[in-house]
Amino acid sequence: MNNVEKLISQYHTGCLVCLGLAMVFLAVTVFLFFRFHVPTLFAARSGRIRKRSIREIEARNARSDWPSGGRVRVQGEYTKLLQQDTARINLEQTENKGEEEQCVKNETESWPGC
């Protein structure tokens, strides 16, 4: 019986050592979880950060009156502004179509075949 009691005592000691190591490693895991900002990583991967920032931008835009300049916003106003910008850019591109800009390597040389 003495050998069996020794064996049980050794297993009990081994169990206590493993339990202590498990607690230490759990504490290290929790520390590293917050040290390496894992919750932020989960939020970024799931899109929560993007949704939150979009909500903040929408709230900020709702508080400001940009670009209307104090006027009451008309539905489609931004679309009209984008169309005007697009038309202006297209006009500039067609005006500059005949002119070729010389490609310059530095102040004294031009790129060949440009």
PDB file of N, CA and C in Angstrom:
ATOM      1  N   MET A   1       0.803  -1.190   0.000  1.00  0.00           N
ATOM      2  CA  MET A   1       0.000   0.000   0.000  1.00  0.00           C
ATOM      3  C   MET A   1       0.849   1.257   0.000  1.00  0.00           C
ATOM      4  N   ASN A   2       2.012   1.164   0.507  1.00  0.00           N
ATOM      5  CA  ASN A   2       2.880   2.313   0.609  1.00  0.00           C
ATOM      6  C   ASN A   2       3.230   2.856  -0.784  1.00  0.00           C
ATOM      7  N   ASN A   3       3.478   1.962  -1.738  1.00  0.00           N
ATOM      8  CA  ASN A   3       3.803   2.384  -3.105  1.00  0.00           C
ATOM      9  C   ASN A   3       2.611   3.066  -3.774  1.00  0.00           C
ATOM     10  N   VAL A   4       1.437   2.572  -3.505  1.00  0.00           N
ATOM     11  CA  VAL A   4       0.239   3.154  -4.098  1.00  0.00           C
ATOM     12  C   VAL A   4       0.006   4.550  -3.527  1.00  0.00           C
ATOM     13  N   GLU A   5       0.212   4.727  -2.227  1.00  0.00           N
ATOM     14  CA  GLU A   5       0.034   6.039  -1.612  1.00  0.00           C
ATOM     15  C   GLU A   5       1.057   7.042  -2.152  1.00  0.00           C
ATOM     16  N   LYS A   6       2.311   6.567  -2.367  1.00  0.00           N
ATOM     17  CA  LYS A   6       3.340   7.430  -2.957  1.00  0.00           C
ATOM     18  C   LYS A   6       2.943   7.853  -4.378  1.00  0.00           C
ATOM     19  N   LEU A   7       2.435   6.909  -5.134  1.00  0.00           N
ATOM     20  CA  LEU A   7       2.031   7.188  -6.510  1.00  0.00           C
ATOM     21  C   LEU A   7       0.878   8.188  -6.546  1.00  0.00           C
ATOM     22  N   ILE A   8      -0.086   8.018  -5.653  1.00  0.00           N
ATOM     23  CA  ILE A   8      -1.215   8.951  -5.573  1.00  0.00           C
ATOM     24  C   ILE A   8      -0.715  10.334  -5.161  1.00  0.00           C
ATOM     25  N   SER A   9       0.211  10.397  -4.235  1.00  0.00           N
ATOM     26  CA  SER A   9       0.773  11.668  -3.791  1.00  0.00           C
ATOM     27  C   SER A   9       1.514  12.364  -4.933  1.00  0.00           C
ATOM     28  N   GLN A  10       2.259  11.595  -5.724  1.00  0.00           N
ATOM     29  CA  GLN A  10       2.974  12.175  -6.867  1.00  0.00           C
ATOM     30  C   GLN A  10       1.988  12.714  -7.910  1.00  0.00           C
ATOM     31  N   TYR A  11       0.945  11.958  -8.194  1.00  0.00           N
ATOM     32  CA  TYR A  11      -0.055  12.422  -9.154  1.00  0.00           C
ATOM     33  C   TYR A  11      -0.765  13.679  -8.641  1.00  0.00           C
ATOM     34  N   HIS A  12      -1.041  13.730  -7.352  1.00  0.00           N
ATOM     35  CA  HIS A  12      -1.684  14.899  -6.765  1.00  0.00           C
ATOM     36  C   HIS A  12      -0.768  16.121  -6.870  1.00  0.00           C
ATOM     37  N   THR A  13       0.517  15.932  -6.597  1.00  0.00           N
ATOM     38  CA  THR A  13       1.488  17.028  -6.729  1.00  0.00           C
ATOM     39  C   THR A  13       1.582  17.479  -8.185  1.00  0.00           C
ATOM     40  N   GLY A  14       1.628  16.534  -9.107  1.00  0.00           N
ATOM     41  CA  GLY A  14       1.664  16.873 -10.543  1.00  0.00           C
ATOM     42  C   GLY A  14       0.421  17.639 -10.970  1.00  0.00           C
ATOM     43  N   CYS A  15      -0.733  17.239 -10.433  1.00  0.00           N
ATOM     44  CA  CYS A  15      -1.985  17.935 -10.739  1.00  0.00           C
ATOM     45  C   CYS A  15      -1.943  19.373 -10.230  1.00  0.00           C
ATOM     46  N   LEU A  16      -1.426  19.580  -9.030  1.00  0.00           N
ATOM     47  CA  LEU A  16      -1.326  20.927  -8.469  1.00  0.00           C
ATOM     48  C   LEU A  16      -0.350  21.795  -9.269  1.00  0.00           C
ATOM     49  N   VAL A  17       0.766  21.201  -9.709  1.00  0.00           N
ATOM     50  CA  VAL A  17       1.738  21.938 -10.522  1.00  0.00           C
ATOM     51  C   VAL A  17       1.102  22.343 -11.853  1.00  0.00           C
ATOM     52  N   CYS A  18       0.406  21.414 -12.491  1.00  0.00           N
ATOM     53  CA  CYS A  18      -0.249  21.730 -13.772  1.00  0.00           C
ATOM     54  C   CYS A  18      -1.336  22.776 -13.595  1.00  0.00           C
ATOM     55  N   LEU A  19      -2.077  22.709 -12.505  1.00  0.00           N
ATOM     56  CA  LEU A  19      -3.108  23.698 -12.221  1.00  0.00           C
ATOM     57  C   LEU A  19      -2.482  25.086 -12.022  1.00  0.00           C
ATOM     58  N   GLY A  20      -1.374  25.144 -11.302  1.00  0.00           N
ATOM     59  CA  GLY A  20      -0.668  26.414 -11.097  1.00  0.00           C
ATOM     60  C   GLY A  20      -0.145  26.973 -12.415  1.00  0.00           C
ATOM     61  N   LEU A  21       0.459  26.110 -13.252  1.00  0.00           N
ATOM     62  CA  LEU A  21       0.946  26.565 -14.559  1.00  0.00           C
ATOM     63  C   LEU A  21      -0.203  27.048 -15.446  1.00  0.00           C
ATOM     64  N   ALA A  22      -1.342  26.362 -15.384  1.00  0.00           N
ATOM     65  CA  ALA A  22      -2.501  26.786 -16.177  1.00  0.00           C
ATOM     66  C   ALA A  22      -2.951  28.182 -15.766  1.00  0.00           C
ATOM     67  N   MET A  23      -2.949  28.464 -14.470  1.00  0.00           N
ATOM     68  CA  MET A  23      -3.346  29.794 -13.988  1.00  0.00           C
ATOM     69  C   MET A  23      -2.354  30.859 -14.459  1.00  0.00           C
ATOM     70  N   VAL A  24      -1.065  30.544 -14.391  1.00  0.00           N
ATOM     71  CA  VAL A  24      -0.044  31.498 -14.827  1.00  0.00           C
ATOM     72  C   VAL A  24      -0.189  31.775 -16.322  1.00  0.00           C
ATOM     73  N   PHE A  25      -0.352  30.722 -17.108  1.00  0.00           N
ATOM     74  CA  PHE A  25      -0.477  30.908 -18.551  1.00  0.00           C
ATOM     75  C   PHE A  25      -1.778  31.622 -18.921  1.00  0.00           C
ATOM     76  N   LEU A  26      -2.846  31.416 -18.156  1.00  0.00           N
ATOM     77  CA  LEU A  26      -4.086  32.138 -18.390  1.00  0.00           C
ATOM     78  C   LEU A  26      -3.875  33.633 -18.133  1.00  0.00           C
ATOM     79  N   ALA A  27      -3.164  33.963 -17.073  1.00  0.00           N
ATOM     80  CA  ALA A  27      -2.877  35.362 -16.770  1.00  0.00           C
ATOM     81  C   ALA A  27      -2.012  35.981 -17.861  1.00  0.00           C
ATOM     82  N   VAL A  28      -1.011  35.252 -18.343  1.00  0.00           N
ATOM     83  CA  VAL A  28      -0.152  35.751 -19.426  1.00  0.00           C
ATOM     84  C   VAL A  28      -0.973  35.941 -20.701  1.00  0.00           C
ATOM     85  N   THR A  29      -1.884  35.016 -20.977  1.00  0.00           N
ATOM     86  CA  THR A  29      -2.720  35.117 -22.169  1.00  0.00           C
ATOM     87  C   THR A  29      -3.608  36.351 -22.111  1.00  0.00           C
ATOM     88  N   VAL A  30      -4.233  36.594 -20.978  1.00  0.00           N
ATOM     89  CA  VAL A  30      -5.090  37.769 -20.832  1.00  0.00           C
ATOM     90  C   VAL A  30      -4.262  39.046 -20.970  1.00  0.00           C
ATOM     91  N   PHE A  31      -3.081  39.076 -20.365  1.00  0.00           N
ATOM     92  CA  PHE A  31      -2.206  40.240 -20.489  1.00  0.00           C
ATOM     93  C   PHE A  31      -1.832  40.496 -21.951  1.00  0.00           C
ATOM     94  N   LEU A  32      -1.401  39.465 -22.659  1.00  0.00           N
ATOM     95  CA  LEU A  32      -0.992  39.632 -24.056  1.00  0.00           C
ATOM     96  C   LEU A  32      -2.179  39.968 -24.960  1.00  0.00           C
ATOM     97  N   PHE A  33      -3.370  39.474 -24.617  1.00  0.00           N
ATOM     98  CA  PHE A  33      -4.575  39.774 -25.389  1.00  0.00           C
ATOM     99  C   PHE A  33      -4.812  41.277 -25.447  1.00  0.00           C
ATOM    100  N   PHE A  34      -4.647  41.942 -24.312  1.00  0.00           N
ATOM    101  CA  PHE A  34      -4.853  43.384 -24.289  1.00  0.00           C
ATOM    102  C   PHE A  34      -3.599  44.155 -24.681  1.00  0.00           C
ATOM    103  N   ARG A  35      -2.440  43.581 -24.453  1.00  0.00           N
ATOM    104  CA  ARG A  35      -1.181  44.250 -24.812  1.00  0.00           C
ATOM    105  C   ARG A  35      -1.050  44.384 -26.326  1.00  0.00           C
ATOM    106  N   PHE A  36      -1.461  43.355 -27.068  1.00  0.00           N
ATOM    107  CA  PHE A  36      -1.354  43.374 -28.525  1.00  0.00           C
ATOM    108  C   PHE A  36      -2.626  43.880 -29.201  1.00  0.00           C
ATOM    109  N   HIS A  37      -3.552  44.448 -28.432  1.00  0.00           N
ATOM    110  CA  HIS A  37      -4.765  45.075 -28.954  1.00  0.00           C
ATOM    111  C   HIS A  37      -5.582  44.123 -29.824  1.00  0.00           C
ATOM    112  N   VAL A  38      -5.753  42.908 -29.372  1.00  0.00           N
ATOM    113  CA  VAL A  38      -6.514  41.912 -30.117  1.00  0.00           C
ATOM    114  C   VAL A  38      -7.978  42.319 -30.274  1.00  0.00           C
ATOM    115  N   PRO A  39      -8.637  42.941 -29.273  1.00  0.00           N
ATOM    116  CA  PRO A  39     -10.023  43.373 -29.500  1.00  0.00           C
ATOM    117  C   PRO A  39     -10.152  44.373 -30.658  1.00  0.00           C
ATOM    118  N   THR A  40      -9.169  45.253 -30.797  1.00  0.00           N
ATOM    119  CA  THR A  40      -9.172  46.200 -31.909  1.00  0.00           C
ATOM    120  C   THR A  40      -9.014  45.469 -33.238  1.00  0.00           C
ATOM    121  N   LEU A  41      -8.193  44.440 -33.253  1.00  0.00           N
ATOM    122  CA  LEU A  41      -8.001  43.640 -34.459  1.00  0.00           C
ATOM    123  C   LEU A  41      -9.297  42.946 -34.853  1.00  0.00           C
ATOM    124  N   PHE A  42     -10.011  42.376 -33.888  1.00  0.00           N
ATOM    125  CA  PHE A  42     -11.296  41.742 -34.177  1.00  0.00           C
ATOM    126  C   PHE A  42     -12.290  42.764 -34.715  1.00  0.00           C
ATOM    127  N   ALA A  43     -12.304  43.954 -34.136  1.00  0.00           N
ATOM    128  CA  ALA A  43     -13.225  45.002 -34.591  1.00  0.00           C
ATOM    129  C   ALA A  43     -12.878  45.448 -36.012  1.00  0.00           C
ATOM    130  N   ALA A  44     -11.599  45.528 -36.316  1.00  0.00           N
ATOM    131  CA  ALA A  44     -11.176  45.947 -37.655  1.00  0.00           C
ATOM    132  C   ALA A  44     -11.510  44.875 -38.685  1.00  0.00           C
ATOM    133  N   ARG A  45     -11.286  43.618 -38.339  1.00  0.00           N
ATOM    134  CA  ARG A  45     -11.563  42.538 -39.275  1.00  0.00           C
ATOM    135  C   ARG A  45     -13.058  42.358 -39.530  1.00  0.00           C
ATOM    136  N   SER A  46     -13.878  42.659 -38.540  1.00  0.00           N
ATOM    137  CA  SER A  46     -15.323  42.487 -38.701  1.00  0.00           C
ATOM    138  C   SER A  46     -15.986  43.719 -39.307  1.00  0.00           C
ATOM    139  N   GLY A  47     -15.275  44.838 -39.434  1.00  0.00           N
ATOM    140  CA  GLY A  47     -15.820  46.046 -40.035  1.00  0.00           C
ATOM    141  C   GLY A  47     -16.480  46.979 -39.043  1.00  0.00           C
ATOM    142  N   ARG A  48     -16.394  46.696 -37.767  1.00  0.00           N
ATOM    143  CA  ARG A  48     -17.038  47.545 -36.766  1.00  0.00           C
ATOM    144  C   ARG A  48     -16.399  48.930 -36.712  1.00  0.00           C
ATOM    145  N   ILE A  49     -15.084  49.000 -36.849  1.00  0.00           N
ATOM    146  CA  ILE A  49     -14.390  50.289 -36.805  1.00  0.00           C
ATOM    147  C   ILE A  49     -14.810  51.142 -37.995  1.00  0.00           C
ATOM    148  N   ARG A  50     -14.909  50.534 -39.175  1.00  0.00           N
ATOM    149  CA  ARG A  50     -15.305  51.270 -40.368  1.00  0.00           C
ATOM    150  C   ARG A  50     -16.740  51.795 -40.213  1.00  0.00           C
ATOM    151  N   LYS A  51     -17.634  50.959 -39.695  1.00  0.00           N
ATOM    152  CA  LYS A  51     -19.020  51.392 -39.500  1.00  0.00           C
ATOM    153  C   LYS A  51     -19.099  52.532 -38.497  1.00  0.00           C
ATOM    154  N   ARG A  52     -18.331  52.429 -37.415  1.00  0.00           N
ATOM    155  CA  ARG A  52     -18.339  53.481 -36.398  1.00  0.00           C
ATOM    156  C   ARG A  52     -17.804  54.791 -36.974  1.00  0.00           C
ATOM    157  N   SER A  53     -16.725  54.729 -37.752  1.00  0.00           N
ATOM    158  CA  SER A  53     -16.172  55.954 -38.322  1.00  0.00           C
ATOM    159  C   SER A  53     -17.123  56.560 -39.348  1.00  0.00           C
ATOM    160  N   ILE A  54     -17.831  55.730 -40.102  1.00  0.00           N
ATOM    161  CA  ILE A  54     -18.808  56.251 -41.065  1.00  0.00           C
ATOM    162  C   ILE A  54     -19.937  56.953 -40.325  1.00  0.00           C
ATOM    163  N   ARG A  55     -20.413  56.346 -39.223  1.00  0.00           N
ATOM    164  CA  ARG A  55     -21.461  56.985 -38.431  1.00  0.00           C
ATOM    165  C   ARG A  55     -20.988  58.329 -37.875  1.00  0.00           C
ATOM    166  N   GLU A  56     -19.734  58.385 -37.405  1.00  0.00           N
ATOM    167  CA  GLU A  56     -19.199  59.643 -36.876  1.00  0.00           C
ATOM    168  C   GLU A  56     -19.090  60.707 -37.957  1.00  0.00           C
ATOM    169  N   ILE A  57     -18.657  60.322 -39.144  1.00  0.00           N
ATOM    170  CA  ILE A  57     -18.537  61.269 -40.251  1.00  0.00           C
ATOM    171  C   ILE A  57     -19.917  61.772 -40.665  1.00  0.00           C
ATOM    172  N   GLU A  58     -20.897  60.862 -40.729  1.00  0.00           N
ATOM    173  CA  GLU A  58     -22.256  61.279 -41.086  1.00  0.00           C
ATOM    174  C   GLU A  58     -22.830  62.233 -40.042  1.00  0.00           C
ATOM    175  N   ALA A  59     -22.567  61.946 -38.765  1.00  0.00           N
ATOM    176  CA  ALA A  59     -23.062  62.836 -37.706  1.00  0.00           C
ATOM    177  C   ALA A  59     -22.385  64.200 -37.791  1.00  0.00           C
ATOM    178  N   ARG A  60     -21.090  64.214 -38.065  1.00  0.00           N
ATOM    179  CA  ARG A  60     -20.363  65.478 -38.193  1.00  0.00           C
ATOM    180  C   ARG A  60     -20.879  66.269 -39.395  1.00  0.00           C
ATOM    181  N   ASN A  61     -21.147  65.575 -40.506  1.00  0.00           N
ATOM    182  CA  ASN A  61     -21.663  66.258 -41.697  1.00  0.00           C
ATOM    183  C   ASN A  61     -23.077  66.755 -41.467  1.00  0.00           C
ATOM    184  N   ALA A  62     -23.854  66.034 -40.685  1.00  0.00           N
ATOM    185  CA  ALA A  62     -25.221  66.478 -40.398  1.00  0.00           C
ATOM    186  C   ALA A  62     -25.199  67.756 -39.552  1.00  0.00           C
ATOM    187  N   ARG A  63     -24.214  67.893 -38.683  1.00  0.00           N
ATOM    188  CA  ARG A  63     -24.106  69.098 -37.854  1.00  0.00           C
ATOM    189  C   ARG A  63     -23.613  70.291 -38.648  1.00  0.00           C
ATOM    190  N   SER A  64     -22.780  70.049 -39.652  1.00  0.00           N
ATOM    191  CA  SER A  64     -22.243  71.167 -40.438  1.00  0.00           C
ATOM    192  C   SER A  64     -23.115  71.369 -41.671  1.00  0.00           C
ATOM    193  N   ASP A  65     -22.979  72.531 -42.297  1.00  0.00           N
ATOM    194  CA  ASP A  65     -23.769  72.801 -43.489  1.00  0.00           C
ATOM    195  C   ASP A  65     -22.894  72.831 -44.737  1.00  0.00           C
ATOM    196  N   TRP A  66     -21.730  72.266 -44.660  1.00  0.00           N
ATOM    197  CA  TRP A  66     -20.841  72.219 -45.815  1.00  0.00           C
ATOM    198  C   TRP A  66     -21.411  71.281 -46.855  1.00  0.00           C
ATOM    199  N   PRO A  67     -21.386  71.485 -48.121  1.00  0.00           N
ATOM    200  CA  PRO A  67     -20.883  72.624 -48.860  1.00  0.00           C
ATOM    201  C   PRO A  67     -21.965  73.630 -49.201  1.00  0.00           C
ATOM    202  N   SER A  68     -23.131  73.530 -48.590  1.00  0.00           N
ATOM    203  CA  SER A  68     -24.249  74.389 -48.998  1.00  0.00           C
ATOM    204  C   SER A  68     -24.060  75.838 -48.566  1.00  0.00           C
ATOM    205  N   GLY A  69     -23.193  76.124 -47.607  1.00  0.00           N
ATOM    206  CA  GLY A  69     -22.904  77.491 -47.215  1.00  0.00           C
ATOM    207  C   GLY A  69     -24.079  78.177 -46.535  1.00  0.00           C
ATOM    208  N   GLY A  70     -24.856  77.470 -45.756  1.00  0.00           N
ATOM    209  CA  GLY A  70     -25.962  78.056 -45.025  1.00  0.00           C
ATOM    210  C   GLY A  70     -27.301  77.923 -45.731  1.00  0.00           C
ATOM    211  N   ARG A  71     -27.291  77.453 -46.970  1.00  0.00           N
ATOM    212  CA  ARG A  71     -28.549  77.278 -47.692  1.00  0.00           C
ATOM    213  C   ARG A  71     -29.224  75.991 -47.247  1.00  0.00           C
ATOM    214  N   VAL A  72     -30.456  75.879 -47.579  1.00  0.00           N
ATOM    215  CA  VAL A  72     -31.173  74.629 -47.337  1.00  0.00           C
ATOM    216  C   VAL A  72     -30.715  73.641 -48.394  1.00  0.00           C
ATOM    217  N   ARG A  73     -30.423  72.463 -47.975  1.00  0.00           N
ATOM    218  CA  ARG A  73     -29.917  71.464 -48.923  1.00  0.00           C
ATOM    219  C   ARG A  73     -31.041  70.966 -49.824  1.00  0.00           C
ATOM    220  N   VAL A  74     -30.728  70.907 -51.081  1.00  0.00           N
ATOM    221  CA  VAL A  74     -31.668  70.416 -52.082  1.00  0.00           C
ATOM    222  C   VAL A  74     -31.244  69.005 -52.442  1.00  0.00           C
ATOM    223  N   GLN A  75     -32.218  68.132 -52.603  1.00  0.00           N
ATOM    224  CA  GLN A  75     -31.879  66.761 -52.947  1.00  0.00           C
ATOM    225  C   GLN A  75     -31.202  66.741 -54.308  1.00  0.00           C
ATOM    226  N   GLY A  76     -30.101  66.061 -54.404  1.00  0.00           N
ATOM    227  CA  GLY A  76     -29.345  65.970 -55.649  1.00  0.00           C
ATOM    228  C   GLY A  76     -28.330  67.073 -55.821  1.00  0.00           C
ATOM    229  N   GLU A  77     -28.160  67.922 -54.803  1.00  0.00           N
ATOM    230  CA  GLU A  77     -27.224  69.042 -54.916  1.00  0.00           C
ATOM    231  C   GLU A  77     -25.802  68.544 -55.132  1.00  0.00           C
ATOM    232  N   TYR A  78     -25.414  67.522 -54.401  1.00  0.00           N
ATOM    233  CA  TYR A  78     -24.056  66.995 -54.530  1.00  0.00           C
ATOM    234  C   TYR A  78     -23.859  66.370 -55.906  1.00  0.00           C
ATOM    235  N   THR A  79     -24.884  65.740 -56.428  1.00  0.00           N
ATOM    236  CA  THR A  79     -24.793  65.144 -57.752  1.00  0.00           C
ATOM    237  C   THR A  79     -24.577  66.232 -58.793  1.00  0.00           C
ATOM    238  N   LYS A  80     -25.288  67.342 -58.659  1.00  0.00           N
ATOM    239  CA  LYS A  80     -25.113  68.454 -59.595  1.00  0.00           C
ATOM    240  C   LYS A  80     -23.697  69.016 -59.516  1.00  0.00           C
ATOM    241  N   LEU A  81     -23.173  69.152 -58.303  1.00  0.00           N
ATOM    242  CA  LEU A  81     -21.808  69.659 -58.148  1.00  0.00           C
ATOM    243  C   LEU A  81     -20.805  68.710 -58.782  1.00  0.00           C
ATOM    244  N   LEU A  82     -21.002  67.405 -58.603  1.00  0.00           N
ATOM    245  CA  LEU A  82     -20.097  66.421 -59.220  1.00  0.00           C
ATOM    246  C   LEU A  82     -20.188  66.478 -60.735  1.00  0.00           C
ATOM    247  N   GLN A  83     -21.383  66.644 -61.269  1.00  0.00           N
ATOM    248  CA  GLN A  83     -21.534  66.743 -62.719  1.00  0.00           C
ATOM    249  C   GLN A  83     -20.843  67.984 -63.252  1.00  0.00           C
ATOM    250  N   GLN A  84     -20.946  69.092 -62.527  1.00  0.00           N
ATOM    251  CA  GLN A  84     -20.281  70.320 -62.954  1.00  0.00           C
ATOM    252  C   GLN A  84     -18.764  70.144 -62.942  1.00  0.00           C
ATOM    253  N   ASP A  85     -18.246  69.503 -61.883  1.00  0.00           N
ATOM    254  CA  ASP A  85     -16.806  69.260 -61.820  1.00  0.00           C
ATOM    255  C   ASP A  85     -16.364  68.346 -62.948  1.00  0.00           C
ATOM    256  N   THR A  86     -17.138  67.312 -63.223  1.00  0.00           N
ATOM    257  CA  THR A  86     -16.796  66.380 -64.302  1.00  0.00           C
ATOM    258  C   THR A  86     -16.800  67.094 -65.642  1.00  0.00           C
ATOM    259  N   ALA A  87     -17.786  67.939 -65.872  1.00  0.00           N
ATOM    260  CA  ALA A  87     -17.855  68.686 -67.134  1.00  0.00           C
ATOM    261  C   ALA A  87     -16.652  69.614 -67.262  1.00  0.00           C
ATOM    262  N   ARG A  88     -16.268  70.280 -66.178  1.00  0.00           N
ATOM    263  CA  ARG A  88     -15.119  71.186 -66.210  1.00  0.00           C
ATOM    264  C   ARG A  88     -13.837  70.420 -66.513  1.00  0.00           C
ATOM    265  N   ILE A  89     -13.673  69.256 -65.897  1.00  0.00           N
ATOM    266  CA  ILE A  89     -12.466  68.442 -66.130  1.00  0.00           C
ATOM    267  C   ILE A  89     -12.429  67.955 -67.569  1.00  0.00           C
ATOM    268  N   ASN A  90     -13.570  67.498 -68.085  1.00  0.00           N
ATOM    269  CA  ASN A  90     -13.621  67.035 -69.477  1.00  0.00           C
ATOM    270  C   ASN A  90     -13.302  68.171 -70.434  1.00  0.00           C
ATOM    271  N   LEU A  91     -13.794  69.384 -70.148  1.00  0.00           N
ATOM    272  CA  LEU A  91     -13.506  70.542 -70.988  1.00  0.00           C
ATOM    273  C   LEU A  91     -12.020  70.844 -70.990  1.00  0.00           C
ATOM    274  N   GLU A  92     -11.384  70.784 -69.823  1.00  0.00           N
ATOM    275  CA  GLU A  92      -9.941  71.037 -69.749  1.00  0.00           C
ATOM    276  C   GLU A  92      -9.159  69.977 -70.510  1.00  0.00           C
ATOM    277  N   GLN A  93      -9.610  68.733 -70.448  1.00  0.00           N
ATOM    278  CA  GLN A  93      -8.909  67.665 -71.150  1.00  0.00           C
ATOM    279  C   GLN A  93      -9.014  67.845 -72.660  1.00  0.00           C
ATOM    280  N   THR A  94     -10.189  68.253 -73.147  1.00  0.00           N
ATOM    281  CA  THR A  94     -10.329  68.439 -74.592  1.00  0.00           C
ATOM    282  C   THR A  94      -9.550  69.665 -75.058  1.00  0.00           C
ATOM    283  N   GLU A  95      -9.466  70.707 -74.235  1.00  0.00           N
ATOM    284  CA  GLU A  95      -8.686  71.885 -74.611  1.00  0.00           C
ATOM    285  C   GLU A  95      -7.200  71.564 -74.697  1.00  0.00           C
ATOM    286  N   ASN A  96      -6.704  70.700 -73.837  1.00  0.00           N
ATOM    287  CA  ASN A  96      -5.283  70.368 -73.791  1.00  0.00           C
ATOM    288  C   ASN A  96      -4.934  69.168 -74.653  1.00  0.00           C
ATOM    289  N   LYS A  97      -5.879  68.648 -75.417  1.00  0.00           N
ATOM    290  CA  LYS A  97      -5.634  67.420 -76.167  1.00  0.00           C
ATOM    291  C   LYS A  97      -4.571  67.601 -77.241  1.00  0.00           C
ATOM    292  N   GLY A  98      -4.572  68.743 -77.928  1.00  0.00           N
ATOM    293  CA  GLY A  98      -3.619  68.961 -78.998  1.00  0.00           C
ATOM    294  C   GLY A  98      -2.217  69.259 -78.495  1.00  0.00           C
ATOM    295  N   GLU A  99      -2.105  69.735 -77.284  1.00  0.00           N
ATOM    296  CA  GLU A  99      -0.800  70.093 -76.749  1.00  0.00           C
ATOM    297  C   GLU A  99      -0.156  68.866 -76.121  1.00  0.00           C
ATOM    298  N   GLU A 100       1.067  68.634 -76.492  1.00  0.00           N
ATOM    299  CA  GLU A 100       1.791  67.527 -75.886  1.00  0.00           C
ATOM    300  C   GLU A 100       2.829  68.104 -74.939  1.00  0.00           C
ATOM    301  N   GLU A 101       2.808  67.604 -73.717  1.00  0.00           N
ATOM    302  CA  GLU A 101       3.801  68.050 -72.756  1.00  0.00           C
ATOM    303  C   GLU A 101       5.064  67.232 -72.951  1.00  0.00           C
ATOM    304  N   GLN A 102       6.182  67.913 -72.939  1.00  0.00           N
ATOM    305  CA  GLN A 102       7.438  67.219 -73.105  1.00  0.00           C
ATOM    306  C   GLN A 102       7.833  66.575 -71.783  1.00  0.00           C
ATOM    307  N   CYS A 103       8.176  65.297 -71.845  1.00  0.00           N
ATOM    308  CA  CYS A 103       8.595  64.591 -70.634  1.00  0.00           C
ATOM    309  C   CYS A 103      10.016  65.009 -70.313  1.00  0.00           C
ATOM    310  N   VAL A 104      10.252  65.422 -69.108  1.00  0.00           N
ATOM    311  CA  VAL A 104      11.563  65.926 -68.713  1.00  0.00           C
ATOM    312  C   VAL A 104      12.165  64.978 -67.679  1.00  0.00           C
ATOM    313  N   LYS A 105      13.363  64.508 -67.989  1.00  0.00           N
ATOM    314  CA  LYS A 105      14.075  63.649 -67.063  1.00  0.00           C
ATOM    315  C   LYS A 105      14.686  64.490 -65.952  1.00  0.00           C
ATOM    316  N   ASN A 106      15.346  65.535 -66.305  1.00  0.00           N
ATOM    317  CA  ASN A 106      15.841  66.542 -65.364  1.00  0.00           C
ATOM    318  C   ASN A 106      15.880  67.868 -66.118  1.00  0.00           C
ATOM    319  N   GLU A 107      16.517  68.855 -65.604  1.00  0.00           N
ATOM    320  CA  GLU A 107      16.470  70.171 -66.238  1.00  0.00           C
ATOM    321  C   GLU A 107      17.092  70.203 -67.626  1.00  0.00           C
ATOM    322  N   THR A 108      18.031  69.301 -67.915  1.00  0.00           N
ATOM    323  CA  THR A 108      18.756  69.390 -69.169  1.00  0.00           C
ATOM    324  C   THR A 108      18.393  68.300 -70.179  1.00  0.00           C
ATOM    325  N   GLU A 109      17.785  67.205 -69.775  1.00  0.00           N
ATOM    326  CA  GLU A 109      17.523  66.105 -70.696  1.00  0.00           C
ATOM    327  C   GLU A 109      16.035  65.823 -70.825  1.00  0.00           C
ATOM    328  N   SER A 110      15.633  65.342 -71.974  1.00  0.00           N
ATOM    329  CA  SER A 110      14.276  64.875 -72.183  1.00  0.00           C
ATOM    330  C   SER A 110      14.287  63.363 -72.280  1.00  0.00           C
ATOM    331  N   TRP A 111      13.180  62.733 -71.926  1.00  0.00           N
ATOM    332  CA  TRP A 111      13.084  61.287 -72.064  1.00  0.00           C
ATOM    333  C   TRP A 111      12.917  60.972 -73.546  1.00  0.00           C
ATOM    334  N   PRO A 112      13.666  60.000 -74.052  1.00  0.00           N
ATOM    335  CA  PRO A 112      13.528  59.682 -75.473  1.00  0.00           C
ATOM    336  C   PRO A 112      12.199  58.944 -75.730  1.00  0.00           C
ATOM    337  N   GLY A 113      11.544  59.298 -76.815  1.00  0.00           N
ATOM    338  CA  GLY A 113      10.319  58.618 -77.232  1.00  0.00           C
ATOM    339  C   GLY A 113       9.111  58.954 -76.396  1.00  0.00           C
ATOM    340  N   CYS A 114       9.134  60.052 -75.695  1.00  0.00           N
ATOM    341  CA  CYS A 114       8.021  60.388 -74.821  1.00  0.00           C
ATOM    342  C   CYS A 114       6.973  61.187 -75.521  1.00  0.00           C
TER     343      CYS A 114
END
